[in-house]
């Protein structure tokens, strides 16, 4: 099978060809956001090839105003591809990302399959874009959405003050558990709407019935669990915050403690962060740093009720920061509250940003 251009393949700007991009998992939740982003961000791509499983192959999707047929995931699909963005389950990425890399594509993977591989850089362009070039396996990993919701702000503060410890409580949206999480929350909300539930032990639990991917009701509730069980009672999400923050910031001994909580929000993760630094901090200097940091918006005026909330941040790209305070008992520590859309910066946007960094390497390399 031959693959015709989704857009003007090999289109020329200033005499230089644009690289070919593949979007693997184009029909999924994050893939859908990715196609929206590709249609609104700077046009750095030539052909954009959409790839998905056999059950989605043949669908036609619009990207950059052009209707494009989705092709099936196989080795031939990566012929001529320069950069491949993967948004598929871990086991699919583990199988197919090395195949795409072997075919010559630079893979930017949004799964958890390669994040802690020492030969795969874990990249947030605002923090460690330089790591993109150190990819011996031809694969670059995208961090978990929880880490991404805070790390741009934390990275900016670290560059100034020198981070030594993080204590984090996350408030994670239902969409972090996939479409099943969203469907479960909406179903539960419909069942409790207009009732007086939430006043007796177990009344919400009995009424909502199906917990979906969560271990307890999410409507009218918060659930102190996200991810799967790991050693000593920690969850996989909590360990990701620790391990990924260390790798992104190049601080392998950084002290990190996280408690991950699921809340009845559709999309946008929030985190309460206690960050301790090597040097003394002030709120004024922290505000100055954060306001000048790419990808960060500060909204911090509690007297006027101004601070980030998921309902206001959803659908936006930046990391939003508010409630910045110096710790009352530690002049080297800051308390802050951050929000980030877990489907945009937490997944699709960061993947697209990494891919754009890689795309710059290809400019001028095609003939």
CSV table of C-alpha atoms in Angstrom, one decimal:
chain,number,residue,atom,x,y,z
A,1,UNK,CA,0.0,0.0,0.0
A,2,UNK,CA,1.3,3.5,-0.7
A,3,UNK,CA,0.5,6.4,1.5
A,4,UNK,CA,-0.4,9.7,-0.2
A,5,UNK,CA,0.1,13.0,1.6
A,6,UNK,CA,-2.4,14.1,4.2
A,7,UNK,CA,-1.2,17.6,3.5
A,8,UNK,CA,1.4,18.9,1.1
A,9,UNK,CA,4.0,16.2,1.7
A,10,UNK,CA,7.5,17.4,1.3
A,11,UNK,CA,6.1,21.0,1.1
A,12,UNK,CA,8.9,23.5,0.9
A,13,UNK,CA,9.4,26.6,3.0
A,14,UNK,CA,12.3,28.7,2.0
A,15,UNK,CA,13.7,25.8,-0.1
A,16,UNK,CA,13.6,23.4,2.8
A,17,UNK,CA,11.4,20.4,3.1
A,18,UNK,CA,9.2,19.8,6.1
A,19,UNK,CA,9.4,16.4,7.9
A,20,UNK,CA,6.8,13.7,7.8
A,21,UNK,CA,4.8,13.1,10.9
A,22,UNK,CA,2.9,10.1,12.0
A,23,UNK,CA,0.2,10.2,14.8
A,24,UNK,CA,-0.2,6.7,16.2
A,25,UNK,CA,-3.4,6.4,18.2
A,26,UNK,CA,-5.0,9.2,16.3
A,27,UNK,CA,-8.6,8.2,17.1
A,28,UNK,CA,-8.1,8.1,20.9
A,29,UNK,CA,-8.9,10.8,23.5
A,30,UNK,CA,-5.4,12.3,23.5
A,31,UNK,CA,-5.1,11.7,19.8
A,32,UNK,CA,-8.2,13.8,19.1
A,33,UNK,CA,-6.7,16.7,21.1
A,34,UNK,CA,-3.5,16.2,19.2
A,35,UNK,CA,-5.2,16.7,15.9
A,36,UNK,CA,-6.8,19.9,17.2
A,37,UNK,CA,-3.4,21.1,18.3
A,38,UNK,CA,-1.8,20.3,15.0
A,39,UNK,CA,-4.4,22.4,13.3
A,40,UNK,CA,-3.7,25.4,15.4
A,41,UNK,CA,0.1,25.3,16.1
A,42,UNK,CA,2.9,26.5,13.9
A,43,UNK,CA,2.9,24.5,10.6
A,44,UNK,CA,6.2,22.7,10.8
A,45,UNK,CA,5.0,19.4,9.2
A,46,UNK,CA,4.8,18.1,5.6
A,47,UNK,CA,2.7,15.0,5.4
A,48,UNK,CA,0.8,14.0,8.5
A,49,UNK,CA,-0.1,10.3,8.5
A,50,UNK,CA,-2.8,9.1,10.9
A,51,UNK,CA,-2.3,5.5,12.3
A,52,UNK,CA,-4.6,3.5,14.5
A,53,UNK,CA,-5.7,-0.1,15.3
A,54,UNK,CA,-7.4,-2.2,12.7
A,55,UNK,CA,-10.9,-1.4,14.1
A,56,UNK,CA,-10.3,2.4,13.4
A,57,UNK,CA,-8.5,2.0,10.1
A,58,UNK,CA,-10.5,3.6,7.2
A,59,UNK,CA,-12.0,6.4,9.3
A,60,UNK,CA,-11.5,9.8,7.9
A,61,UNK,CA,-10.5,12.6,10.2
A,62,UNK,CA,-9.7,16.3,9.6
A,63,UNK,CA,-6.2,17.6,10.3
A,64,UNK,CA,-5.1,21.1,9.3
A,65,UNK,CA,-8.3,21.4,7.3
A,66,UNK,CA,-7.6,18.3,5.2
A,67,UNK,CA,-9.7,15.1,5.5
A,68,UNK,CA,-7.3,12.2,6.0
A,69,UNK,CA,-7.9,8.5,6.1
A,70,UNK,CA,-6.6,6.6,9.1
A,71,UNK,CA,-4.3,3.7,8.2
A,72,UNK,CA,-3.7,0.5,10.1
A,73,UNK,CA,-0.8,0.1,12.5
A,74,UNK,CA,1.8,-2.0,10.8
A,75,UNK,CA,5.5,-1.8,9.7
A,76,UNK,CA,4.7,-0.3,6.3
A,77,UNK,CA,2.9,2.6,7.9
A,78,UNK,CA,6.2,4.0,9.1
A,79,UNK,CA,7.9,4.1,5.7
A,80,UNK,CA,9.2,7.6,5.1
A,81,UNK,CA,8.2,8.9,8.5
A,82,UNK,CA,10.6,11.3,10.3
A,83,UNK,CA,8.8,11.7,13.6
A,84,UNK,CA,6.1,9.4,15.1
A,85,UNK,CA,4.0,10.6,18.1
A,86,UNK,CA,2.5,7.6,20.0
A,87,UNK,CA,-0.5,7.8,22.2
A,88,UNK,CA,-1.3,4.1,22.7
A,89,UNK,CA,-1.4,1.7,25.7
A,90,UNK,CA,2.0,0.8,27.3
A,91,UNK,CA,2.1,-2.7,25.8
A,92,UNK,CA,1.4,-1.4,22.3
A,93,UNK,CA,4.1,1.3,22.6
A,94,UNK,CA,6.5,-1.2,23.9
A,95,UNK,CA,6.0,-3.4,20.8
A,96,UNK,CA,5.7,-0.7,18.1
A,97,UNK,CA,7.9,2.2,19.2
A,98,UNK,CA,11.1,0.3,18.6
A,99,UNK,CA,9.8,-0.9,15.2
A,100,UNK,CA,9.1,2.7,14.2
A,101,UNK,CA,12.5,3.8,15.4
A,102,UNK,CA,14.1,1.0,13.4
A,103,UNK,CA,12.3,2.3,10.3
A,104,UNK,CA,14.1,5.6,10.8
A,105,UNK,CA,11.4,7.6,12.8
A,106,UNK,CA,12.2,9.5,16.0
A,107,UNK,CA,9.5,8.3,18.3
A,108,UNK,CA,7.8,10.6,20.9
A,109,UNK,CA,5.9,8.3,23.2
A,110,UNK,CA,3.1,9.3,25.6
A,111,UNK,CA,2.9,6.0,27.3
A,112,UNK,CA,4.7,4.8,30.4
A,113,UNK,CA,6.6,2.1,28.6
A,114,UNK,CA,9.9,4.0,28.3
A,115,UNK,CA,9.9,6.8,30.8
A,116,UNK,CA,12.4,5.3,33.2
A,117,UNK,CA,14.6,3.7,30.5
A,118,UNK,CA,18.0,5.2,31.0
A,119,UNK,CA,18.5,5.3,27.3
A,120,UNK,CA,15.3,7.3,26.7
A,121,UNK,CA,15.2,11.0,27.6
A,122,UNK,CA,12.1,12.2,29.6
A,123,UNK,CA,11.4,15.6,28.2
A,124,UNK,CA,9.5,18.8,29.1
A,125,UNK,CA,10.7,21.4,26.5
A,126,UNK,CA,10.4,24.3,28.9
A,127,UNK,CA,12.6,22.5,31.4
A,128,UNK,CA,15.1,20.2,29.6
A,129,UNK,CA,14.7,20.6,25.8
A,130,UNK,CA,18.4,19.8,25.5
A,131,UNK,CA,17.8,16.2,26.4
A,132,UNK,CA,15.9,15.6,23.1
A,133,UNK,CA,19.2,15.0,21.3
A,134,UNK,CA,20.4,12.3,23.7
A,135,UNK,CA,18.2,9.4,22.4
A,136,UNK,CA,20.3,6.3,21.7
A,137,UNK,CA,17.2,4.2,21.1
A,138,UNK,CA,15.5,6.8,18.8
A,139,UNK,CA,12.7,7.2,21.4
A,140,UNK,CA,11.8,10.2,23.6
A,141,UNK,CA,9.3,9.8,26.4
A,142,UNK,CA,6.5,12.1,27.5
A,143,UNK,CA,6.0,12.4,31.3
A,144,UNK,CA,2.8,11.3,33.1
A,145,UNK,CA,0.0,13.9,33.2
A,146,UNK,CA,0.3,14.4,37.0
A,147,UNK,CA,4.0,15.3,36.8
A,148,UNK,CA,3.4,17.5,33.8
A,149,UNK,CA,0.7,19.5,35.6
A,150,UNK,CA,3.4,21.0,38.0
A,151,UNK,CA,6.9,20.4,36.6
A,152,UNK,CA,7.1,23.5,34.3
A,153,UNK,CA,6.5,25.8,37.3
A,154,UNK,CA,8.7,23.7,39.6
A,155,UNK,CA,11.5,23.7,37.0
A,156,UNK,CA,11.5,27.5,36.7
A,157,UNK,CA,11.7,27.8,40.5
A,158,UNK,CA,14.4,25.2,40.7
A,159,UNK,CA,16.6,27.0,38.2
A,160,UNK,CA,16.6,30.0,40.5
A,161,UNK,CA,16.5,28.6,44.0
A,162,UNK,CA,17.8,25.0,43.7
A,163,UNK,CA,15.1,22.4,44.6
A,164,UNK,CA,15.8,20.0,47.5
A,165,UNK,CA,12.4,18.5,48.4
A,166,UNK,CA,8.9,18.2,47.1
A,167,UNK,CA,5.8,17.2,49.1
A,168,UNK,CA,2.8,17.0,46.8
A,169,UNK,CA,-0.9,16.2,47.1
A,170,UNK,CA,-2.6,15.8,43.7
A,171,UNK,CA,-6.3,16.3,42.9
A,172,UNK,CA,-6.7,14.3,39.7
A,173,UNK,CA,-9.5,14.5,37.2
A,174,UNK,CA,-11.6,11.5,36.1
A,175,UNK,CA,-10.2,11.7,32.5
A,176,UNK,CA,-6.9,10.7,33.9
A,177,UNK,CA,-8.5,7.2,34.0
A,178,UNK,CA,-9.4,7.4,30.4
A,179,UNK,CA,-12.9,7.6,28.7
A,180,UNK,CA,-14.2,5.0,31.2
A,181,UNK,CA,-13.4,7.4,34.0
A,182,UNK,CA,-15.3,10.2,32.4
A,183,UNK,CA,-18.3,8.0,31.6
A,184,UNK,CA,-18.4,6.7,35.1
A,185,UNK,CA,-18.3,10.2,36.7
A,186,UNK,CA,-21.0,11.5,34.4
A,187,UNK,CA,-23.2,8.4,35.0
A,188,UNK,CA,-22.8,8.8,38.8
A,189,UNK,CA,-23.6,12.5,38.7
A,190,UNK,CA,-26.8,11.8,36.8
A,191,UNK,CA,-27.8,9.3,39.5
A,192,UNK,CA,-27.2,11.6,42.4
A,193,UNK,CA,-28.5,14.8,40.8
A,194,UNK,CA,-31.5,16.3,42.6
A,195,UNK,CA,-31.2,14.0,45.6
A,196,UNK,CA,-30.2,14.6,49.2
A,197,UNK,CA,-27.5,12.0,49.1
A,198,UNK,CA,-24.2,12.5,51.0
A,199,UNK,CA,-25.8,12.7,54.4
A,200,UNK,CA,-25.6,9.1,55.6
A,201,UNK,CA,-22.8,6.6,55.5
A,202,UNK,CA,-22.8,4.6,52.3
A,203,UNK,CA,-25.8,6.3,50.7
A,204,UNK,CA,-23.8,7.5,47.7
A,205,UNK,CA,-22.1,4.1,47.4
A,206,UNK,CA,-25.4,2.2,47.3
A,207,UNK,CA,-27.0,4.6,44.8
A,208,UNK,CA,-24.2,5.0,42.2
A,209,UNK,CA,-23.6,1.2,41.9
A,210,UNK,CA,-20.9,1.0,39.3
A,211,UNK,CA,-17.6,2.5,40.4
A,212,UNK,CA,-16.0,2.0,36.9
A,213,UNK,CA,-12.2,2.3,37.1
A,214,UNK,CA,-12.3,3.8,40.6
A,215,UNK,CA,-12.3,1.9,43.9
A,216,UNK,CA,-15.1,4.0,45.4
A,217,UNK,CA,-17.8,6.5,44.3
A,218,UNK,CA,-16.3,9.6,42.7
A,219,UNK,CA,-19.5,11.8,42.7
A,220,UNK,CA,-19.9,13.7,45.9
A,221,UNK,CA,-16.6,12.2,47.0
A,222,UNK,CA,-12.8,12.2,46.8
A,223,UNK,CA,-10.9,9.0,46.5
A,224,UNK,CA,-7.3,8.9,47.9
A,225,UNK,CA,-6.1,6.5,45.2
A,226,UNK,CA,-4.9,6.7,41.6
A,227,UNK,CA,-3.0,4.1,39.7
A,228,UNK,CA,-2.1,0.6,40.8
A,229,UNK,CA,-0.7,-0.8,44.1
A,230,UNK,CA,3.0,-0.8,44.5
A,231,UNK,CA,5.3,-1.8,47.4
A,232,UNK,CA,4.7,-0.5,50.9
A,233,UNK,CA,1.2,0.9,50.0
A,234,UNK,CA,2.3,3.4,47.5
A,235,UNK,CA,0.4,3.8,44.2
A,236,UNK,CA,2.0,3.8,40.7
A,237,UNK,CA,0.9,7.4,40.2
A,238,UNK,CA,2.7,8.5,43.4
A,239,UNK,CA,5.9,6.8,42.3
A,240,UNK,CA,5.7,8.4,38.9
A,241,UNK,CA,5.6,11.8,40.4
A,242,UNK,CA,8.8,11.0,42.4
A,243,UNK,CA,10.7,9.1,39.7
A,244,UNK,CA,9.8,11.4,36.8
A,245,UNK,CA,10.5,14.7,38.7
A,246,UNK,CA,13.9,13.4,39.6
A,247,UNK,CA,14.7,12.4,36.0
A,248,UNK,CA,13.4,15.6,34.3
A,249,UNK,CA,15.2,17.9,36.7
A,250,UNK,CA,18.4,15.7,36.8
A,251,UNK,CA,18.1,15.4,40.5
A,252,UNK,CA,18.4,11.7,41.2
A,253,UNK,CA,18.5,12.1,45.0
A,254,UNK,CA,15.6,14.6,45.2
A,255,UNK,CA,13.3,13.9,48.2
A,256,UNK,CA,9.8,13.5,46.9
A,257,UNK,CA,6.6,12.5,48.6
A,258,UNK,CA,3.2,12.3,46.8
A,259,UNK,CA,-0.3,11.5,47.7
A,260,UNK,CA,-2.6,11.1,44.7
A,261,UNK,CA,-6.3,11.8,45.1
A,262,UNK,CA,-9.0,11.4,42.5
A,263,UNK,CA,-11.7,14.2,42.5
A,264,UNK,CA,-15.0,14.6,40.8
A,265,UNK,CA,-13.6,16.8,38.0
A,266,UNK,CA,-13.9,15.8,34.3
A,267,UNK,CA,-10.6,17.2,33.1
A,268,UNK,CA,-7.6,19.2,34.6
A,269,UNK,CA,-5.4,18.0,37.4
A,270,UNK,CA,-4.5,20.2,40.4
A,271,UNK,CA,-1.7,19.8,42.9
A,272,UNK,CA,-0.9,21.3,46.3
A,273,UNK,CA,2.9,21.6,46.4
A,274,UNK,CA,5.3,22.1,49.2
A,275,UNK,CA,8.7,22.9,47.6
A,276,UNK,CA,11.8,23.3,49.6
A,277,UNK,CA,14.9,24.9,48.1
A,278,UNK,CA,18.6,25.2,48.9
A,279,UNK,CA,18.3,29.0,49.1
A,280,UNK,CA,15.9,31.4,50.9
A,281,UNK,CA,12.8,32.3,48.9
A,282,UNK,CA,10.3,35.1,48.8
A,283,UNK,CA,6.9,35.3,47.3
A,284,UNK,CA,7.8,38.4,45.3
A,285,UNK,CA,10.8,36.7,43.6
A,286,UNK,CA,8.7,33.5,43.0
A,287,UNK,CA,6.0,35.6,41.3
A,288,UNK,CA,8.6,37.3,39.2
A,289,UNK,CA,10.2,34.0,38.1
A,290,UNK,CA,6.9,32.3,37.4
A,291,UNK,CA,5.4,35.2,35.4
A,292,UNK,CA,8.4,35.2,33.1
A,293,UNK,CA,8.5,31.4,32.7
A,294,UNK,CA,7.3,30.1,29.3
A,295,UNK,CA,4.1,28.0,29.7
A,296,UNK,CA,3.2,29.4,33.1
A,297,UNK,CA,0.4,31.8,34.1
A,298,UNK,CA,0.2,33.3,37.6
A,299,UNK,CA,-3.3,34.1,39.0
A,300,UNK,CA,-2.8,34.8,42.6
A,301,UNK,CA,-4.9,37.3,44.5
A,302,UNK,CA,-6.9,35.5,47.2
A,303,UNK,CA,-8.4,38.8,48.5
A,304,UNK,CA,-10.2,39.0,45.2
A,305,UNK,CA,-10.9,35.2,45.0
A,306,UNK,CA,-8.3,34.8,42.2
A,307,UNK,CA,-6.5,31.5,42.0
A,308,UNK,CA,-6.6,28.6,39.5
A,309,UNK,CA,-9.4,26.1,39.6
A,310,UNK,CA,-10.0,23.2,37.2
A,311,UNK,CA,-13.2,24.7,36.0
A,312,UNK,CA,-11.4,27.7,34.7
A,313,UNK,CA,-8.2,26.0,33.5
A,314,UNK,CA,-9.7,23.2,31.4
A,315,UNK,CA,-9.1,23.5,27.7
A,316,UNK,CA,-6.1,25.8,28.1
A,317,UNK,CA,-2.4,25.1,27.5
A,318,UNK,CA,-0.4,26.7,30.4
A,319,UNK,CA,0.4,25.6,33.9
A,320,UNK,CA,-1.6,27.9,36.1
A,321,UNK,CA,-0.2,28.9,39.5
A,322,UNK,CA,-1.7,30.5,42.6
A,323,UNK,CA,-1.8,30.6,46.4
A,324,UNK,CA,2.0,31.2,46.4
A,325,UNK,CA,3.1,31.5,50.1
A,326,UNK,CA,6.4,31.2,51.9
A,327,UNK,CA,6.2,28.5,54.5
A,328,UNK,CA,5.5,29.9,57.9
A,329,UNK,CA,8.2,27.8,59.6
A,330,UNK,CA,10.8,27.6,56.8
A,331,UNK,CA,12.2,30.5,54.9
A,332,UNK,CA,13.5,28.1,52.2
A,333,UNK,CA,10.1,26.6,51.3
A,334,UNK,CA,7.2,27.7,49.2
A,335,UNK,CA,3.6,26.5,49.2
A,336,UNK,CA,1.7,26.8,45.9
A,337,UNK,CA,-1.4,25.5,44.1
A,338,UNK,CA,-1.1,24.5,40.4
A,339,UNK,CA,-3.6,23.4,37.8
A,340,UNK,CA,-3.0,21.9,34.3
A,341,UNK,CA,-5.2,20.4,31.7
A,342,UNK,CA,-4.2,16.7,31.8
A,343,UNK,CA,-5.2,16.1,28.2
A,344,UNK,CA,-3.4,19.1,26.8
A,345,UNK,CA,-0.1,20.0,28.5
A,346,UNK,CA,-0.5,16.8,30.5
A,347,UNK,CA,-0.4,14.7,27.3
A,348,UNK,CA,-1.0,16.0,23.7
A,349,UNK,CA,0.6,19.4,24.0
A,350,UNK,CA,3.9,18.3,25.6
A,351,UNK,CA,4.1,15.5,23.0
A,352,UNK,CA,3.6,18.0,20.2
A,353,UNK,CA,6.2,20.4,21.7
A,354,UNK,CA,8.8,17.6,21.9
A,355,UNK,CA,8.0,16.6,18.3
A,356,UNK,CA,8.5,20.2,17.1
A,357,UNK,CA,11.9,20.4,18.8
A,358,UNK,CA,12.8,17.3,16.8
A,359,UNK,CA,11.3,18.7,13.6
A,360,UNK,CA,13.8,21.5,13.7
A,361,UNK,CA,16.6,19.0,13.3
A,362,UNK,CA,15.1,17.8,10.0
A,363,UNK,CA,14.8,21.2,8.4
A,364,UNK,CA,17.2,21.3,5.6
A,365,UNK,CA,18.0,17.6,5.9
A,366,UNK,CA,15.6,16.6,3.1
A,367,UNK,CA,16.2,17.1,-0.5
